PDB file of C-alpha atoms and ligand atoms in Angstrom:
ATOM      1  CA  MET A1121     -13.839 -42.710   2.803  1.00 94.00           C
ATOM      2  CA  LEU A1122     -12.609 -39.212   2.029  1.00 97.00           C
ATOM      3  CA  ARG A1123      -9.159 -37.170   3.184  1.00 98.00           C
ATOM      4  CA  ILE A1124      -7.798 -34.282   3.220  1.00 98.00           C
ATOM      5  CA  GLY A1125      -4.623 -33.372   3.121  1.00 98.00           C
ATOM      6  CA  HIS A1126      -2.560 -29.935   3.106  1.00 98.00           C
ATOM      7  CA  GLY A1127       0.476 -28.831   2.277  1.00 98.00           C
ATOM      8  CA  PHE A1128       2.819 -25.589   2.414  1.00 98.00           C
ATOM      9  CA  ASP A1129       6.260 -24.229   0.455  1.00 98.00           C
ATOM     10  CA  VAL A1130       7.847 -21.139   0.189  1.00 98.00           C
ATOM     11  CA  HIS A1131      10.543 -20.161  -1.917  1.00 98.00           C
ATOM     12  CA  ALA A1132      13.034 -17.122  -2.313  1.00 98.00           C
ATOM     13  CA  PHE A1133      13.347 -14.801  -5.213  1.00 98.00           C
ATOM     14  CA  ALA A1134      16.506 -14.998  -7.661  1.00 97.00           C
ATOM     15  CA  GLU A1135      17.475 -13.168 -10.394  1.00 97.00           C
ATOM     16  CA  GLY A1136      18.148 -13.891 -13.228  1.00 96.00           C
ATOM     17  CA  ARG A1137      15.445 -17.042 -12.931  1.00 97.00           C
ATOM     18  CA  ASP A1138      11.279 -17.214 -14.639  1.00 97.00           C
ATOM     19  CA  LEU A1139       8.709 -17.117 -12.121  1.00 98.00           C
ATOM     20  CA  VAL A1140       7.201 -20.124 -13.130  1.00 98.00           C
ATOM     21  CA  LEU A1141       3.514 -20.967 -10.548  1.00 98.00           C
ATOM     22  CA  GLY A1142       0.782 -22.886 -10.689  1.00 98.00           C
ATOM     23  CA  GLY A1143       1.794 -24.184 -14.465  1.00 98.00           C
ATOM     24  CA  VAL A1144       2.035 -20.525 -15.969  1.00 98.00           C
ATOM     25  CA  ARG A1145       4.761 -18.636 -16.421  1.00 97.00           C
ATOM     26  CA  ILE A1146       4.419 -15.220 -15.502  1.00 97.00           C
ATOM     27  CA  PRO A1147       5.488 -11.666 -16.465  1.00 96.00           C
ATOM     28  CA  ALA A1148       8.097 -10.993 -13.996  1.00 97.00           C
ATOM     29  CA  PRO A1149      11.626  -9.226 -13.252  1.00 96.00           C
ATOM     30  CA  ARG A1150      12.633 -12.228 -11.557  1.00 97.00           C
ATOM     31  CA  GLY A1151      12.048 -15.551 -10.493  1.00 98.00           C
ATOM     32  CA  LEU A1152      11.961 -17.903  -7.560  1.00 98.00           C
ATOM     33  CA  LEU A1153      15.433 -20.156  -6.319  1.00 97.00           C
ATOM     34  CA  GLY A1154      14.767 -23.696  -6.891  1.00 94.00           C
ATOM     35  CA  HIS A1155      16.730 -27.127  -7.795  1.00 92.00           C
ATOM     36  CA  SER A1156      12.925 -27.447  -9.925  1.00 93.00           C
ATOM     37  CA  ASP A1157      10.994 -25.016 -12.061  1.00 95.00           C
ATOM     38  CA  ALA A1158      10.472 -23.711  -8.356  1.00 97.00           C
ATOM     39  CA  ASP A1159       7.438 -22.981  -8.678  1.00 98.00           C
ATOM     40  CA  VAL A1160       5.911 -23.032  -5.165  1.00 98.00           C
ATOM     41  CA  VAL A1161       2.509 -23.647  -6.200  1.00 98.00           C
ATOM     42  CA  THR A1162       2.390 -27.087  -7.411  1.00 98.00           C
ATOM     43  CA  HIS A1163       5.313 -28.332  -4.928  1.00 97.00           C
ATOM     44  CA  ALA A1164       2.145 -26.959  -2.361  1.00 98.00           C
ATOM     45  CA  LEU A1165      -0.673 -28.560  -4.270  1.00 98.00           C
ATOM     46  CA  MET A1166       1.824 -32.091  -4.718  1.00 98.00           C
ATOM     47  CA  ASP A1167       1.899 -32.141  -0.703  1.00 98.00           C
ATOM     48  CA  ALA A1168      -2.294 -31.863   0.363  1.00 98.00           C
ATOM     49  CA  VAL A1169      -2.530 -34.585  -2.564  1.00 98.00           C
ATOM     50  CA  LEU A1170       0.088 -36.627  -1.017  1.00 98.00           C
ATOM     51  CA  GLY A1171      -0.492 -36.317   2.507  1.00 98.00           C
ATOM     52  CA  ALA A1172      -4.431 -36.782   1.993  1.00 98.00           C
ATOM     53  CA  MET A1173      -3.178 -40.242   0.624  1.00 97.00           C
ATOM     54  CA  ARG A1174      -0.629 -40.511   3.559  1.00 96.00           C
ATOM     55  CA  ALA A1175       2.331 -41.136   1.096  1.00 94.00           C
ATOM     56  CA  GLU A1176       5.789 -39.808   0.548  1.00 92.00           C
ATOM     57  CA  ASP A1177       5.778 -36.078   1.007  1.00 94.00           C
ATOM     58  CA  ILE A1178       7.489 -35.134  -2.764  1.00 94.00           C
ATOM     59  CA  GLY A1179      11.248 -34.187  -0.486  1.00 92.00           C
ATOM     60  CA  GLN A1180      11.477 -37.727  -0.801  1.00 94.00           C
ATOM     61  CA  LEU A1181       9.493 -38.440  -3.619  1.00 94.00           C
ATOM     62  CA  PHE A1182      11.657 -35.984  -5.639  1.00 93.00           C
ATOM     63  CA  PRO A1183      14.918 -35.724  -4.120  1.00 91.00           C
ATOM     64  CA  ASP A1184      16.096 -31.898  -4.679  1.00 87.00           C
ATOM     65  CA  THR A1185      19.633 -33.767  -4.559  1.00 90.00           C
ATOM     66  CA  ASP A1186      18.762 -35.753  -7.285  1.00 91.00           C
ATOM     67  CA  PRO A1187      19.763 -34.756 -11.168  1.00 92.00           C
ATOM     68  CA  ALA A1188      17.135 -35.759 -12.722  1.00 90.00           C
ATOM     69  CA  TYR A1189      15.039 -33.119 -10.534  1.00 90.00           C
ATOM     70  CA  GLU A1190      17.262 -30.283 -11.763  1.00 89.00           C
ATOM     71  CA  GLY A1191      14.872 -27.802 -13.805  1.00 89.00           C
ATOM     72  CA  ALA A1192      12.058 -30.043 -13.882  1.00 92.00           C
ATOM     73  CA  ASP A1193       8.835 -29.062 -14.583  1.00 95.00           C
ATOM     74  CA  SER A1194       6.727 -29.619 -11.369  1.00 97.00           C
ATOM     75  CA  CYS A1195       3.446 -29.812 -13.496  1.00 97.00           C
ATOM     76  CA  GLU A1196       5.537 -32.917 -14.701  1.00 97.00           C
ATOM     77  CA  LEU A1197       5.832 -33.856 -11.083  1.00 97.00           C
ATOM     78  CA  LEU A1198       2.567 -32.676 -10.530  1.00 98.00           C
ATOM     79  CA  ARG A1199       1.221 -35.322 -13.024  1.00 98.00           C
ATOM     80  CA  GLN A1200       3.166 -37.771 -11.672  1.00 97.00           C
ATOM     81  CA  VAL A1201       1.487 -37.181  -8.368  1.00 98.00           C
ATOM     82  CA  ALA A1202      -1.819 -37.578  -9.867  1.00 98.00           C
ATOM     83  CA  GLY A1203      -0.915 -40.657 -11.441  1.00 97.00           C
ATOM     84  CA  LEU A1204       0.246 -42.092  -8.050  1.00 97.00           C
ATOM     85  CA  ALA A1205      -2.738 -41.452  -6.188  1.00 97.00           C
ATOM     86  CA  ARG A1206      -5.287 -43.381  -9.064  1.00 97.00           C
ATOM     87  CA  ASP A1207      -2.861 -46.009  -9.011  1.00 96.00           C
ATOM     88  CA  ARG A1208      -2.981 -46.608  -5.304  1.00 96.00           C
ATOM     89  CA  GLY A1209      -6.980 -46.044  -5.431  1.00 97.00           C
ATOM     90  CA  TYR A1210      -7.036 -42.061  -4.510  1.00 98.00           C
ATOM     91  CA  ARG A1211     -10.133 -39.762  -6.853  1.00 98.00           C
ATOM     92  CA  ILE A1212      -9.081 -35.859  -6.871  1.00 98.00           C
ATOM     93  CA  LEU A1213     -12.226 -34.590  -5.661  1.00 98.00           C
ATOM     94  CA  ASP A1214     -11.264 -30.809  -4.726  1.00 98.00           C
ATOM     95  CA  CYS A1215      -8.289 -28.130  -4.554  1.00 98.00           C
ATOM     96  CA  ASP A1216      -7.636 -25.446  -3.345  1.00 98.00           C
ATOM     97  CA  CYS A1217      -5.153 -22.899  -3.444  1.00 98.00           C
ATOM     98  CA  THR A1218      -3.011 -20.013  -1.720  1.00 98.00           C
ATOM     99  CA  ILE A1219      -0.771 -17.709  -2.689  1.00 98.00           C
ATOM    100  CA  ALA A1220       1.164 -15.016  -0.833  1.00 98.00           C
ATOM    101  CA  ALA A1221       2.874 -12.484  -3.151  1.00 98.00           C
ATOM    102  CA  GLN A1222       3.824  -8.851  -2.522  1.00 98.00           C
ATOM    103  CA  ALA A1223       4.294  -8.861  -6.145  1.00 96.00           C
ATOM    104  CA  PRO A1224       3.796  -9.083  -8.703  1.00 96.00           C
ATOM    105  CA  ARG A1225       0.383  -8.761  -9.396  1.00 95.00           C
ATOM    106  CA  LEU A1226      -1.222 -12.115  -9.552  1.00 97.00           C
ATOM    107  CA  ALA A1227      -4.861 -11.663 -10.236  1.00 95.00           C
ATOM    108  CA  THR A1228      -4.954 -11.570 -14.320  1.00 97.00           C
ATOM    109  CA  HIS A1229      -2.932 -15.119 -13.966  1.00 98.00           C
ATOM    110  CA  ARG A1230      -5.824 -17.449 -11.445  1.00 98.00           C
ATOM    111  CA  LEU A1231      -8.007 -19.016 -14.156  1.00 98.00           C
ATOM    112  CA  ALA A1232      -4.750 -19.751 -16.356  1.00 98.00           C
ATOM    113  CA  MET A1233      -2.981 -21.278 -13.209  1.00 98.00           C
ATOM    114  CA  ARG A1234      -6.344 -23.036 -12.270  1.00 98.00           C
ATOM    115  CA  ARG A1235      -6.369 -24.657 -15.788  1.00 98.00           C
ATOM    116  CA  ALA A1236      -2.722 -25.810 -16.349  1.00 98.00           C
ATOM    117  CA  LEU A1237      -3.079 -28.008 -12.154  1.00 98.00           C
ATOM    118  CA  ALA A1238      -6.531 -28.927 -13.382  1.00 98.00           C
ATOM    119  CA  GLY A1239      -4.796 -30.492 -16.577  1.00 98.00           C
ATOM    120  CA  ALA A1240      -2.008 -31.973 -14.532  1.00 98.00           C
ATOM    121  CA  LEU A1241      -4.379 -33.371 -12.337  1.00 98.00           C
ATOM    122  CA  GLY A1242      -6.779 -34.505 -14.842  1.00 98.00           C
ATOM    123  CA  ILE A1243      -9.833 -33.063 -13.583  1.00 98.00           C
ATOM    124  CA  ASP A1244     -11.886 -30.458 -14.183  1.00 98.00           C
ATOM    125  CA  VAL A1245     -10.917 -27.067 -14.026  1.00 98.00           C
ATOM    126  CA  GLU A1246     -13.647 -26.314 -11.458  1.00 98.00           C
ATOM    127  CA  SER A1247     -11.919 -28.458  -8.960  1.00 98.00           C
ATOM    128  CA  VAL A1248      -8.938 -26.332  -8.486  1.00 98.00           C
ATOM    129  CA  GLY A1249      -9.481 -22.794  -6.818  1.00 98.00           C
ATOM    130  CA  VAL A1250      -6.173 -20.520  -6.962  1.00 98.00           C
ATOM    131  CA  ALA A1251      -6.736 -17.884  -5.303  1.00 98.00           C
ATOM    132  CA  ALA A1252      -3.831 -14.982  -4.490  1.00 98.00           C
ATOM    133  CA  THR A1253      -3.575 -12.308  -2.042  1.00 98.00           C
ATOM    134  CA  THR A1254      -0.070 -10.069  -1.206  1.00 97.00           C
ATOM    135  CA  THR A1255       0.458  -9.445   3.279  1.00 97.00           C
ATOM    136  CA  GLU A1256       0.280  -6.035   3.342  1.00 98.00           C
ATOM    137  CA  HIS A1257       4.046  -5.289   2.892  1.00 98.00           C
ATOM    138  CA  LEU A1258       4.436  -7.729   6.693  1.00 98.00           C
ATOM    139  CA  GLY A1259       6.905  -9.946   6.777  1.00 98.00           C
ATOM    140  CA  PHE A1260       9.195 -12.018   3.921  1.00 98.00           C
ATOM    141  CA  VAL A1261       6.794 -11.524   1.381  1.00 98.00           C
ATOM    142  CA  GLY A1262       5.751  -8.063   2.201  1.00 98.00           C
ATOM    143  CA  ARG A1263       9.431  -7.778   1.423  1.00 98.00           C
ATOM    144  CA  GLU A1264       9.372  -9.010  -1.518  1.00 98.00           C
ATOM    145  CA  GLU A1265      12.051 -11.787   0.266  1.00 98.00           C
ATOM    146  CA  GLY A1266       9.954 -14.587  -1.756  1.00 98.00           C
ATOM    147  CA  ILE A1267       6.430 -16.571  -2.093  1.00 98.00           C
ATOM    148  CA  ALA A1268       4.896 -19.002  -0.290  1.00 98.00           C
ATOM    149  CA  ALA A1269       1.662 -20.868  -1.058  1.00 98.00           C
ATOM    150  CA  TRP A1270      -0.600 -23.199   0.229  1.00 98.00           C
ATOM    151  CA  ALA A1271      -2.743 -25.282  -0.349  1.00 98.00           C
ATOM    152  CA  VAL A1272      -5.721 -28.564   0.403  1.00 98.00           C
ATOM    153  CA  ALA A1273      -6.787 -31.670  -1.625  1.00 98.00           C
ATOM    154  CA  LEU A1274     -10.220 -33.579  -0.532  1.00 98.00           C
ATOM    155  CA  LEU A1275      -9.604 -36.727  -1.800  1.00 98.00           C
ATOM    156  CA  GLU A1276     -11.557 -39.746  -2.119  1.00 98.00           C
ATOM    157  CA  GLN A1277      -9.897 -43.556  -1.059  1.00 95.00           C
ATOM    158  CA  ASP A1278     -11.863 -46.640  -2.507  1.00 90.00           C
ATOM    159  CA  GLU A1279     -12.927 -48.893  -0.342  1.00 82.00           C
ATOM    160  CA  GLY A1280     -10.506 -51.498  -0.783  1.00 75.00           C
ATOM    161  CA  GLY A1281      -7.663 -48.842  -0.131  1.00 69.00           C
ATOM    162  CA  ALA A1282      -9.524 -47.189   2.695  1.00 65.00           C
ATOM    163  CA  HIS A1283      -9.592 -51.388   3.950  1.00 64.00           C
ATOM    164  CA  ALA A1284      -6.494 -51.812   3.392  1.00 63.00           C
ATOM    165  CA  HIS A1285      -5.027 -48.636   4.975  1.00 55.00           C
ATOM    166  CA  LEU A1286      -6.133 -49.419   8.071  1.00 54.00           C
ATOM    167  CA  GLN A1287      -4.402 -52.975   8.455  1.00 48.00           C
TER     168      GLN A1287
HETATM  169 MG1   MG B2314       9.022 -26.564  -2.821  1.00 80.24          MG
END
């Protein structure tokens, strides 16, 4: 049984924060505001994987009111989500992420992000895509107020799990 999941996230820019996207620290004058490291790409991808599992979302799994997740490395949380997927009888087959950021330019960091995300998921780098776009100066992304990310994930559910799902 194949299942597809979709994730979306937004974080606002903030002074005095590191910019972490797809598990990679990107040189930039400011980062994103969030309880964790605010890695908007990894958050979207976690919700895509969890969505395909029809499981809790990341807000339920890793509440931002829990001090345990303050400054959390989102790639470590993604690693936990991948472990949960395996425990529940899913195989993560393929993922793709799109980042909307007016600045900074991200093209040179795409491969590093793919490697970091694939490493956290425990899958081949060829199974993880990352693309980046601007929004032609339109909207909150275009005004450089924040960064948005979307992700899709394709999972295969083992037969036993698929049957349990229907009961
Ligand atoms: Mg988030």
